[in-house]
Coordinates of C-alpha atoms in Angstrom, one line a residue:
Chain A
X1 CA 114.4 117.4 122.1
X2 CA 111.9 114.8 123.3
X3 CA 112.6 111.3 122.2
X4 CA 110.9 108.0 122.4
X5 CA 112.7 105.1 123.8
X6 CA 111.8 101.6 122.6
X7 CA 112.0 98.6 124.9
X8 CA 113.3 95.9 124.4
X9 CA 116.2 96.7 122.1
X10 CA 115.9 93.3 120.5
X11 CA 113.2 90.6 120.6
X12 CA 113.3 87.1 119.2
X13 CA 110.2 85.0 118.9
X14 CA 108.8 82.0 117.1
X15 CA 106.4 82.3 114.2
X16 CA 102.8 82.4 115.4
X17 CA 103.7 84.0 118.7
X18 CA 102.7 87.6 119.7
X19 CA 105.4 90.4 119.8
X20 CA 105.1 93.3 122.2
X21 CA 107.2 96.4 122.0
X22 CA 107.1 99.4 124.3
X23 CA 107.9 103.0 123.8
X24 CA 108.3 105.7 126.4
X25 CA 108.6 109.5 125.7
X26 CA 109.3 112.6 127.8
X27 CA 106.9 115.4 127.1
X28 CA 103.3 115.9 126.2
X29 CA 102.2 114.8 122.8
X30 CA 99.2 115.0 120.5
X31 CA 99.9 111.8 118.7
X32 CA 102.4 109.0 118.5
X33 CA 103.3 106.9 115.6
X34 CA 104.9 103.6 114.9
X35 CA 107.1 102.7 111.9
X36 CA 108.7 99.7 110.5
X37 CA 112.1 99.3 108.8
X38 CA 113.2 96.3 106.9
X39 CA 117.0 95.8 106.9
X40 CA 118.8 98.4 105.0
X41 CA 115.6 100.2 103.8
X42 CA 113.7 103.3 104.6
X43 CA 111.0 103.4 107.3
X44 CA 107.4 102.7 106.6
X45 CA 104.5 104.1 108.6
X46 CA 102.3 101.6 110.4
X47 CA 99.9 103.4 112.6
X48 CA 99.1 106.8 114.3
X49 CA 97.4 107.1 117.6
X50 CA 96.1 110.4 118.8
X51 CA 96.6 111.5 122.5
X52 CA 92.8 111.2 123.2
X53 CA 92.8 107.6 122.0
X54 CA 93.8 104.7 124.3
X55 CA 93.9 101.9 121.7
X56 CA 93.9 101.4 118.1
X57 CA 93.9 98.4 115.7
X58 CA 95.1 97.9 112.2
X59 CA 95.0 94.3 111.0
X60 CA 97.4 92.3 113.2
X61 CA 98.6 95.4 114.9
X62 CA 97.4 96.8 118.2
X63 CA 98.7 100.0 119.6
X64 CA 98.0 101.3 123.1
X65 CA 98.8 104.7 124.5
X66 CA 98.9 105.8 128.1
X67 CA 99.6 109.5 128.3
X68 CA 99.7 109.4 132.2
X69 CA 102.6 107.1 132.0
X70 CA 104.0 108.6 128.8
X71 CA 104.2 105.3 127.2
X72 CA 102.9 103.3 124.2
X73 CA 103.0 99.6 123.2
X74 CA 102.9 97.9 119.8
X75 CA 101.5 94.4 119.8
X76 CA 101.9 92.2 116.6
X77 CA 99.7 89.2 116.9
X78 CA 100.3 85.8 115.2
X79 CA 103.8 87.0 114.0
X80 CA 105.1 85.8 110.7
X81 CA 108.7 85.6 109.5
X82 CA 107.9 88.5 107.2
X83 CA 107.5 90.7 110.3
X84 CA 111.2 90.5 111.0
X85 CA 112.2 94.1 111.0
X86 CA 113.1 97.1 113.3
X87 CA 110.2 99.0 114.8
X88 CA 110.4 102.6 115.8
X89 CA 108.0 104.9 117.7
X90 CA 107.9 108.6 116.8
X91 CA 106.7 111.7 118.3
X92 CA 106.9 115.4 117.4
X93 CA 109.5 117.6 118.9
X94 CA 108.6 120.4 121.3
X95 CA 108.1 122.8 118.4
X96 CA 105.7 120.4 116.6
X97 CA 107.9 120.6 113.5
X98 CA 110.0 117.4 113.4
X99 CA 109.5 113.7 113.8
X100 CA 111.6 112.4 116.7
X101 CA 112.4 108.7 116.6
X102 CA 113.4 106.3 119.3
X103 CA 116.3 104.0 118.8
X104 CA 114.0 101.1 117.8
X105 CA 113.3 97.4 118.6
X106 CA 114.8 94.8 116.4
X107 CA 112.3 92.0 116.0
X108 CA 113.3 88.6 114.8
X109 CA 110.6 86.1 114.0
X110 CA 112.0 82.6 113.6
X111 CA 110.1 80.1 111.2
Chain B
X1 CA 101.9 105.1 94.4
X2 CA 103.5 107.9 96.4
X3 CA 107.2 108.0 96.4
X4 CA 110.3 109.5 97.9
X5 CA 113.3 108.7 95.8
X6 CA 116.9 109.1 96.8
X7 CA 119.5 109.3 94.1
X8 CA 121.8 106.5 95.2
X9 CA 121.5 103.4 97.3
X10 CA 125.2 102.9 97.9
X11 CA 128.1 105.5 97.7
X12 CA 131.8 105.1 98.4
X13 CA 133.8 108.3 98.7
X14 CA 137.3 109.3 99.7
X15 CA 137.9 111.5 102.7
X16 CA 137.7 115.2 101.5
X17 CA 135.5 114.6 98.6
X18 CA 132.3 116.7 98.1
X19 CA 129.1 114.6 98.1
X20 CA 125.5 115.5 97.0
X21 CA 122.7 113.3 98.2
X22 CA 119.5 114.1 96.2
X23 CA 116.0 113.4 97.3
X24 CA 112.8 113.9 95.3
X25 CA 109.2 113.4 96.4
X26 CA 106.2 113.3 94.2
X27 CA 103.5 114.1 96.8
X28 CA 103.6 117.9 96.8
X29 CA 104.7 117.7 100.5
X30 CA 105.7 120.9 102.3
X31 CA 108.1 119.4 104.7
X32 CA 111.2 117.4 103.9
X33 CA 113.9 116.0 106.2
X34 CA 117.2 114.5 106.2
X35 CA 118.3 112.0 109.0
X36 CA 121.3 109.8 109.5
X37 CA 120.9 106.4 111.1
X38 CA 123.7 104.7 113.0
X39 CA 123.7 101.5 115.0
X40 CA 122.6 102.2 118.6
X41 CA 121.9 105.8 117.9
X42 CA 118.6 105.5 116.0
X43 CA 117.7 108.3 113.5
X44 CA 119.1 111.8 114.1
X45 CA 117.8 114.8 112.3
X46 CA 120.4 116.7 110.2
X47 CA 118.3 119.3 108.5
X48 CA 114.7 119.9 107.6
X49 CA 112.8 122.2 105.3
X50 CA 109.2 123.4 105.5
X51 CA 109.2 125.3 102.3
X52 CA 111.1 126.2 99.2
X53 CA 114.4 127.9 100.0
X54 CA 113.7 127.5 103.8
X55 CA 115.9 125.4 106.0
X56 CA 116.3 124.7 109.6
X57 CA 119.1 122.9 111.5
X58 CA 118.3 119.7 113.2
X59 CA 120.2 118.0 116.0
X60 CA 123.5 117.3 114.1
X61 CA 124.0 119.9 111.3
X62 CA 127.7 120.2 111.6
X63 CA 129.5 119.1 108.4
X64 CA 126.4 119.3 106.4
X65 CA 124.4 121.8 104.3
X66 CA 121.2 121.6 102.3
X67 CA 119.4 123.1 99.4
X68 CA 115.8 123.2 98.5
X69 CA 115.4 125.2 95.3
X70 CA 112.2 123.3 94.2
X71 CA 109.4 122.0 96.4
X72 CA 109.9 118.4 95.4
X73 CA 113.7 118.3 95.8
X74 CA 115.8 118.4 98.9
X75 CA 119.5 118.0 98.7
X76 CA 122.0 117.1 101.3
X77 CA 125.6 118.3 100.7
X78 CA 128.7 117.1 102.5
X79 CA 131.3 119.7 101.6
X80 CA 134.3 117.7 102.7
X81 CA 133.6 114.1 103.8
X82 CA 135.3 112.6 106.7
X83 CA 135.2 108.9 107.9
X84 CA 132.7 109.8 110.7
X85 CA 130.2 110.7 108.1
X86 CA 130.0 107.0 107.1
X87 CA 126.3 106.2 107.8
X88 CA 122.9 105.5 106.4
X89 CA 121.2 108.6 105.1
X90 CA 117.4 108.7 105.1
X91 CA 115.3 111.4 103.4
X92 CA 111.7 111.9 104.3
X93 CA 108.8 114.1 103.5
X94 CA 105.4 114.9 105.0
X95 CA 102.5 117.3 104.8
X96 CA 102.3 120.2 107.2
X97 CA 100.8 119.6 110.5
X98 CA 101.3 117.0 113.2
X99 CA 98.7 114.4 112.3
X100 CA 100.6 113.4 109.2
X101 CA 103.0 110.6 108.5
X102 CA 106.5 110.7 107.3
X103 CA 107.3 109.0 104.0
X104 CA 110.8 107.7 103.6
X105 CA 113.1 107.1 100.8
X106 CA 115.0 103.8 100.5
X107 CA 118.1 105.3 102.1
X108 CA 121.7 105.9 100.9
X109 CA 124.5 103.9 102.5
X110 CA 127.5 106.2 102.4
X111 CA 130.9 104.9 103.1
X112 CA 133.9 107.3 103.4
X113 CA 137.3 105.7 103.1

């Protein structure tokens, strides 16, 4: 099954800095989604970007999508300690039935 | 407020015991999923269901079964637990179609001793 791969695996930054996480995938998609997971909890949907979109914003989040490179990035601006979490990208499998998640990026925002 | 509720946050079971993990959603979603999450491996799909009484195997169905008798409830069954089933189990639901998001439960941390 196709799977997103996040990069880096872990990222540590100071409060106020920007955090960028990248995701690569293998096959064609019609949308890509980003999720957040606080430690020991379930995932929460952040944003969906369609394949015909190149960039999308939601509050302090900015997502880009480059279908020619099969990659996406998630930028969190002016990070806060509360942004500390793991972030996952997700696509659909080849049959369009299931969400397929990458291994995630663990973000630590230090106060 | 939409919700996916998993019956337990933490479970400790002995090897060989039968375990039921229950998941209930209140959003009238067609699709429901069970994932397990392990460090370094991300989320792996165990089973999913796109309708009542329908089920499909995911990537790692061995050692698991599921039941969906009602639209809102999707149960994961571990017939005879083993230590390699120690993991975080996550239930999710979604509407039909690909432009929908997954809603997750809070997770069940299962430890098999």
